[in-house]
Short mmCIF file of the N, C-alpha and C atoms (twelve columns), coordinates in Angstrom:
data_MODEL
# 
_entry.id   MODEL 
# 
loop_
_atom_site.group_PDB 
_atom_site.id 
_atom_site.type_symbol 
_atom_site.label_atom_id 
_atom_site.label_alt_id 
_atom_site.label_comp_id 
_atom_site.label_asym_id 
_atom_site.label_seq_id 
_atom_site.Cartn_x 
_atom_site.Cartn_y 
_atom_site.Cartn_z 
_atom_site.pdbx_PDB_model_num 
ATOM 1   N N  . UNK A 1  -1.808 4.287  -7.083  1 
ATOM 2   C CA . UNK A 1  -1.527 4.737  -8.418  1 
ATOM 3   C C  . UNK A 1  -0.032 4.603  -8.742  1 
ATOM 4   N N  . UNK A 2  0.309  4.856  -8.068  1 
ATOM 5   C CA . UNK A 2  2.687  4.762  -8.153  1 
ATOM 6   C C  . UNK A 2  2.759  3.801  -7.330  1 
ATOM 7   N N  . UNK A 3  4.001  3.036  -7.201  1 
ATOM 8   C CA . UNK A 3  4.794  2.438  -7.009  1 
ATOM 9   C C  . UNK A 3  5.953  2.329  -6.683  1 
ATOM 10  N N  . UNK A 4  6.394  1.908  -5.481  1 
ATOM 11  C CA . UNK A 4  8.294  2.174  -5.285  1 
ATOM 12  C C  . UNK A 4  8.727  1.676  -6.742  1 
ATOM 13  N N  . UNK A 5  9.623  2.495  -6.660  1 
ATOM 14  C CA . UNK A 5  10.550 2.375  -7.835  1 
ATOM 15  C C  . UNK A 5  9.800  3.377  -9.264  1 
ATOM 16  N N  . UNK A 6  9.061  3.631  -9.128  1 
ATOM 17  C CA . UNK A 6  8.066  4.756  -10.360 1 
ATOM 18  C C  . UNK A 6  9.003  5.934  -10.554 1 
ATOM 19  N N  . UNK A 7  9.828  6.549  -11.577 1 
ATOM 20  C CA . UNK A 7  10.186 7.786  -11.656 1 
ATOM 21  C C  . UNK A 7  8.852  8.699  -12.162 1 
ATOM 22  N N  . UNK A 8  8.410  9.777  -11.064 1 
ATOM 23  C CA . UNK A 8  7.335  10.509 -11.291 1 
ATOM 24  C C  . UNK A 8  8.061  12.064 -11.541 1 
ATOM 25  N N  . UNK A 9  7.266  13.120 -11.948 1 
ATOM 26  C CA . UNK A 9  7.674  14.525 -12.047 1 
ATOM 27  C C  . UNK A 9  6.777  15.086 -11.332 1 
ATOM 28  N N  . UNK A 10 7.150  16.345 -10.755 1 
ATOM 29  C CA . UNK A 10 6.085  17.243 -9.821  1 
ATOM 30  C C  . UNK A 10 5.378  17.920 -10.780 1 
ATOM 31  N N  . UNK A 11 4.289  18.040 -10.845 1 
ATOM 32  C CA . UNK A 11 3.725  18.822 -12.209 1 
ATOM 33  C C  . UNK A 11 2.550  19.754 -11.085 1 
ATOM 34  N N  . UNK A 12 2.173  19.358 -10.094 1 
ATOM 35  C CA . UNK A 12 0.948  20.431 -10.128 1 
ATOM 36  C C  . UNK A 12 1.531  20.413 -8.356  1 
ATOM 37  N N  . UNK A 13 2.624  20.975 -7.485  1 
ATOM 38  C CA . UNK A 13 2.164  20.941 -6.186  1 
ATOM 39  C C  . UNK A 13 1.410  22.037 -5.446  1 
ATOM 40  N N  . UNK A 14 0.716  21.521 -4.578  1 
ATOM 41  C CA . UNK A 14 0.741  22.470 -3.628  1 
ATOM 42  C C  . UNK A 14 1.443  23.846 -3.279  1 
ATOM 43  N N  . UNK A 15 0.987  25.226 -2.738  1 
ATOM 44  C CA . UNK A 15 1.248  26.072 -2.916  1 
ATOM 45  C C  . UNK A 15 2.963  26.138 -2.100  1 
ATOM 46  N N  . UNK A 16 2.791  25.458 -0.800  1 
ATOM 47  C CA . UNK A 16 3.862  24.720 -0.124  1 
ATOM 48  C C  . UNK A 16 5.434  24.028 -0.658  1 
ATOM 49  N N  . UNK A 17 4.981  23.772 -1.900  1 
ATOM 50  C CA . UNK A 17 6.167  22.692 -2.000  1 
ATOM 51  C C  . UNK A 17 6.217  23.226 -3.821  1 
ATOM 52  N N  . UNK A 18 6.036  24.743 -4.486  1 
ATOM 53  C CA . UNK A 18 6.004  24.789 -5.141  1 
ATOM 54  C C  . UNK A 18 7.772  24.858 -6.130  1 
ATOM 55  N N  . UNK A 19 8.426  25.060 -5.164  1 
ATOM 56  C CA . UNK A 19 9.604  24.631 -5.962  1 
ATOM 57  C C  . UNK A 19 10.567 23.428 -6.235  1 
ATOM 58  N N  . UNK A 20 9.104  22.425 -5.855  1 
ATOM 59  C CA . UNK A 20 9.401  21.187 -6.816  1 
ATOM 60  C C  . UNK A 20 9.053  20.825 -8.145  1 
ATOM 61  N N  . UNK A 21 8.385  21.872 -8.762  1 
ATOM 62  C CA . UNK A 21 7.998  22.047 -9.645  1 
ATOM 63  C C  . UNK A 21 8.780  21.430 -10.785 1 
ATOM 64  N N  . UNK A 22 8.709  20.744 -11.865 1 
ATOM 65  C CA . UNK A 22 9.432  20.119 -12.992 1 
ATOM 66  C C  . UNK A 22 10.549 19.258 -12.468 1 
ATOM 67  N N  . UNK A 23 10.695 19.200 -11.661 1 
ATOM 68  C CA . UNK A 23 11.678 17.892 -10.602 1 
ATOM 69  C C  . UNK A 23 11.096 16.270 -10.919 1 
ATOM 70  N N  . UNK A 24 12.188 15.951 -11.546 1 
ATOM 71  C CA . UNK A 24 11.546 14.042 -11.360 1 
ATOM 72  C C  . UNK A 24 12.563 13.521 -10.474 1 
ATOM 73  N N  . UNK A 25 11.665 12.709 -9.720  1 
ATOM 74  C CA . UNK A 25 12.697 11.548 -8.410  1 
ATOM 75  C C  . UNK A 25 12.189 10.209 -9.038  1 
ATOM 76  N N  . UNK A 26 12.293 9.148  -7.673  1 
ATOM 77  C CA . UNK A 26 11.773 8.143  -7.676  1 
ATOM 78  C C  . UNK A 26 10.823 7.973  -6.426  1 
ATOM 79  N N  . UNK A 27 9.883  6.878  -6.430  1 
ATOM 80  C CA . UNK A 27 8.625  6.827  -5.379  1 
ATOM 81  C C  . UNK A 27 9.273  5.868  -4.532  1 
ATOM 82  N N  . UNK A 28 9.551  6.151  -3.412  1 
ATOM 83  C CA . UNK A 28 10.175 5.336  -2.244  1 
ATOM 84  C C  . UNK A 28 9.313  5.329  -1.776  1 
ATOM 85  N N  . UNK A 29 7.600  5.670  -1.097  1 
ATOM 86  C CA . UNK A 29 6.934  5.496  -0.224  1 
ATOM 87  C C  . UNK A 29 5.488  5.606  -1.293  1 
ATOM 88  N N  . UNK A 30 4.868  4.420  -1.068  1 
ATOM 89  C CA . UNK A 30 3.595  4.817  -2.085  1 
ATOM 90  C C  . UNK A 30 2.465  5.566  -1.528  1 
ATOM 91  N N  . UNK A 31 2.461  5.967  -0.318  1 
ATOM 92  C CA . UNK A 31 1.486  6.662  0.493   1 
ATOM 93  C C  . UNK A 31 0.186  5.955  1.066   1 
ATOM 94  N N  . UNK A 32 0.576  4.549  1.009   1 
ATOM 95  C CA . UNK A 32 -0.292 3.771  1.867   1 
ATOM 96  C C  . UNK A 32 -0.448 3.531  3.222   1 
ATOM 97  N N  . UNK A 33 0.635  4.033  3.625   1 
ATOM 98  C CA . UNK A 33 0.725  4.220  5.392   1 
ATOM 99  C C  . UNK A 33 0.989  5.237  5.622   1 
ATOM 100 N N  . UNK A 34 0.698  6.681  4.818   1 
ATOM 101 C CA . UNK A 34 1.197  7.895  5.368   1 
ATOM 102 C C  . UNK A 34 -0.070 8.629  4.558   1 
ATOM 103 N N  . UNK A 35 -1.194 8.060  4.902   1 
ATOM 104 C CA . UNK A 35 -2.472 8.863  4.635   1 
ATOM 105 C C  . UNK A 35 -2.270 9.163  3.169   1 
ATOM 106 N N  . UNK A 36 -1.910 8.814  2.213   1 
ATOM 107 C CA . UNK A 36 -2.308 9.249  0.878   1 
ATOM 108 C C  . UNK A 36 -0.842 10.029 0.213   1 
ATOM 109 N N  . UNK A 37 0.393  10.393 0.718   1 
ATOM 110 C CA . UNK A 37 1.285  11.012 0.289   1 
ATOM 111 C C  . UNK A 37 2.687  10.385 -0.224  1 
ATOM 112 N N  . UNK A 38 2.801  10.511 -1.191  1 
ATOM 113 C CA . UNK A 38 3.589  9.446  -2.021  1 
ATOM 114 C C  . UNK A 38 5.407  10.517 -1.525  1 
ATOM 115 N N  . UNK A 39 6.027  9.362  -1.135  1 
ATOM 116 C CA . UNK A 39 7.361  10.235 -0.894  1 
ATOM 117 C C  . UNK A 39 8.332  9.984  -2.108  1 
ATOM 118 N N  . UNK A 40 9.077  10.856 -2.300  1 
ATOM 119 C CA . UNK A 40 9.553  10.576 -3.676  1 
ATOM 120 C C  . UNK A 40 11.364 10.951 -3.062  1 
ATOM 121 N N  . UNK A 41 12.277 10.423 -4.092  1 
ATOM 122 C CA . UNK A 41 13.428 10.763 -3.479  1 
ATOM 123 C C  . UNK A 41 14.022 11.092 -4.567  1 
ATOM 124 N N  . UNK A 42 14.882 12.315 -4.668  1 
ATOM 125 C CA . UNK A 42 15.906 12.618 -5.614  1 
ATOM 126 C C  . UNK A 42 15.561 14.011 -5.894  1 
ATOM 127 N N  . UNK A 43 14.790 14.262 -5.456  1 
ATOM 128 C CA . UNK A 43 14.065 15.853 -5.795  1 
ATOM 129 C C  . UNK A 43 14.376 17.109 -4.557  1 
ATOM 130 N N  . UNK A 44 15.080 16.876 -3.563  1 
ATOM 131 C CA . UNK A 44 15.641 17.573 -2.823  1 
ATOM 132 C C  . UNK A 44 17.166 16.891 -1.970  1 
ATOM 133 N N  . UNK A 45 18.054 17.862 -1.597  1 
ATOM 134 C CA . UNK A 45 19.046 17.911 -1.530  1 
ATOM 135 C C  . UNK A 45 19.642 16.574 -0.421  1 
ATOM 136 N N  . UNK A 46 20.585 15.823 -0.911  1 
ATOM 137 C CA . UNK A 46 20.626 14.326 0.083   1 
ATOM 138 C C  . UNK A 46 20.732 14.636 1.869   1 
ATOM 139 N N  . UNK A 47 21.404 16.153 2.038   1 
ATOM 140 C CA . UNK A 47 21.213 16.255 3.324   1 
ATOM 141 C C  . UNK A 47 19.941 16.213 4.250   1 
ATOM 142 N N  . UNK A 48 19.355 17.248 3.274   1 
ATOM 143 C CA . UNK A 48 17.655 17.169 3.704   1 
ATOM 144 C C  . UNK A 48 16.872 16.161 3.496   1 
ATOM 145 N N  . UNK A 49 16.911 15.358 2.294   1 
ATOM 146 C CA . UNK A 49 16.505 14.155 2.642   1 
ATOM 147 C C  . UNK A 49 16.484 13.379 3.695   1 
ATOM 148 N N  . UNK A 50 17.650 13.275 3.812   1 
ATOM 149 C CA . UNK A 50 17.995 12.175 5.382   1 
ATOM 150 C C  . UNK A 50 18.214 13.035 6.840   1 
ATOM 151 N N  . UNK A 51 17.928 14.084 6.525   1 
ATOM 152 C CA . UNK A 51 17.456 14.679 8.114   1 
ATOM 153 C C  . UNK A 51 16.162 15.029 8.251   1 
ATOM 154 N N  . UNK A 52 15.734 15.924 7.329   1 
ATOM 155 C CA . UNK A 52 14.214 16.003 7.189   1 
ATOM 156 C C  . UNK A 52 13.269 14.430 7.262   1 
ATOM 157 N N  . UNK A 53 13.730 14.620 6.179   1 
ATOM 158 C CA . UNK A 53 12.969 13.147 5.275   1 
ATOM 159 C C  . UNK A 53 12.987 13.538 3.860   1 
ATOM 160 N N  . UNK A 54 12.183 12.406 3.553   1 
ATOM 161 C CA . UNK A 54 11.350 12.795 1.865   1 
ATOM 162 C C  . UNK A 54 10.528 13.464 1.587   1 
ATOM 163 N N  . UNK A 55 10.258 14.211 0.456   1 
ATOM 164 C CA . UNK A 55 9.301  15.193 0.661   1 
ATOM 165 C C  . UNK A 55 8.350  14.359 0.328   1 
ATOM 166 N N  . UNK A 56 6.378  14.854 0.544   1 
ATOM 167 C CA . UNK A 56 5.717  13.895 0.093   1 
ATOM 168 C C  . UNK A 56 4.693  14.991 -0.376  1 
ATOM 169 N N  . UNK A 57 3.946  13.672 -1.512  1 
ATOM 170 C CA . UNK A 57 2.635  14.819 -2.540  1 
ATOM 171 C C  . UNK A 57 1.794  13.648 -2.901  1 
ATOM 172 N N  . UNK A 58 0.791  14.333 -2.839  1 
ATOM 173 C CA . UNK A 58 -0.356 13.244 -3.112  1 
ATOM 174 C C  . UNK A 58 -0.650 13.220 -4.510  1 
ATOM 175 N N  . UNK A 59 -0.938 11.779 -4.921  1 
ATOM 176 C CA . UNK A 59 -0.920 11.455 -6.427  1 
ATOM 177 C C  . UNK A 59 -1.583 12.229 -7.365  1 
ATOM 178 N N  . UNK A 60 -2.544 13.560 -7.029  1 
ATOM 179 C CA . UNK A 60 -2.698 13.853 -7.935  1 
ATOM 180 C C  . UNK A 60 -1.907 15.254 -8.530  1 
ATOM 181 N N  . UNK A 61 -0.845 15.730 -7.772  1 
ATOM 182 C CA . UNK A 61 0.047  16.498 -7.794  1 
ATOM 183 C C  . UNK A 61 1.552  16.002 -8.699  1 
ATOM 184 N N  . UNK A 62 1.621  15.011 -8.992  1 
ATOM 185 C CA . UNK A 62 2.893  13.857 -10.094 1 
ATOM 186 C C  . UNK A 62 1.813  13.333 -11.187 1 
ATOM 187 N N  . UNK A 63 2.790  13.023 -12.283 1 
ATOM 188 C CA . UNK A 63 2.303  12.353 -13.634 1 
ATOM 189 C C  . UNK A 63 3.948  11.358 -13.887 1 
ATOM 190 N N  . UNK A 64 3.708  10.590 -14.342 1 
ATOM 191 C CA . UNK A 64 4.808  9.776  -14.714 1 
ATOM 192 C C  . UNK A 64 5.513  10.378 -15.366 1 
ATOM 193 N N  . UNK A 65 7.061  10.035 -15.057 1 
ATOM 194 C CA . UNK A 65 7.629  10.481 -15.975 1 
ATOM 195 C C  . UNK A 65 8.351  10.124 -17.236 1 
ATOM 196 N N  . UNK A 66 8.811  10.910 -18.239 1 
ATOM 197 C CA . UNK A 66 9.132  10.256 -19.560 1 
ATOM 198 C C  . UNK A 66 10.417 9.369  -19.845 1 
# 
């Protein structure tokens, strides 16, 4: 459904990751090799990004954004 490079918004996550809520990134990982979870980047802090990782949400948790 997304695409690297897609700017998406978090609109519905998981109870887990709910203060991504109204956050738009971009789709760096389309979730084709990570079981279904689209990683998005810009939506949490660059440290955690690159030590953690990216956070990831499955497509029906994002809507494109405007």
């Amino acid at each position: 459904m997304f695409r690297k490079g897609d700017k998406v918004t978090v609109t519905n996550p998981n109870p887990g990751n709910r203060r991504f809520r109204g956050k738009t990134g971009t789709v760096m990982d389309d979730g084709s090799k990570s079981g279904g979870l689209v990683g998005i980047k810009g939506i949490d802090g660059r440290l955690a990004e690159t030590v953690i990782g990216l956070p990831g949400f499955y497509a029906e948790e994002l809507s494109p954004a405007n």
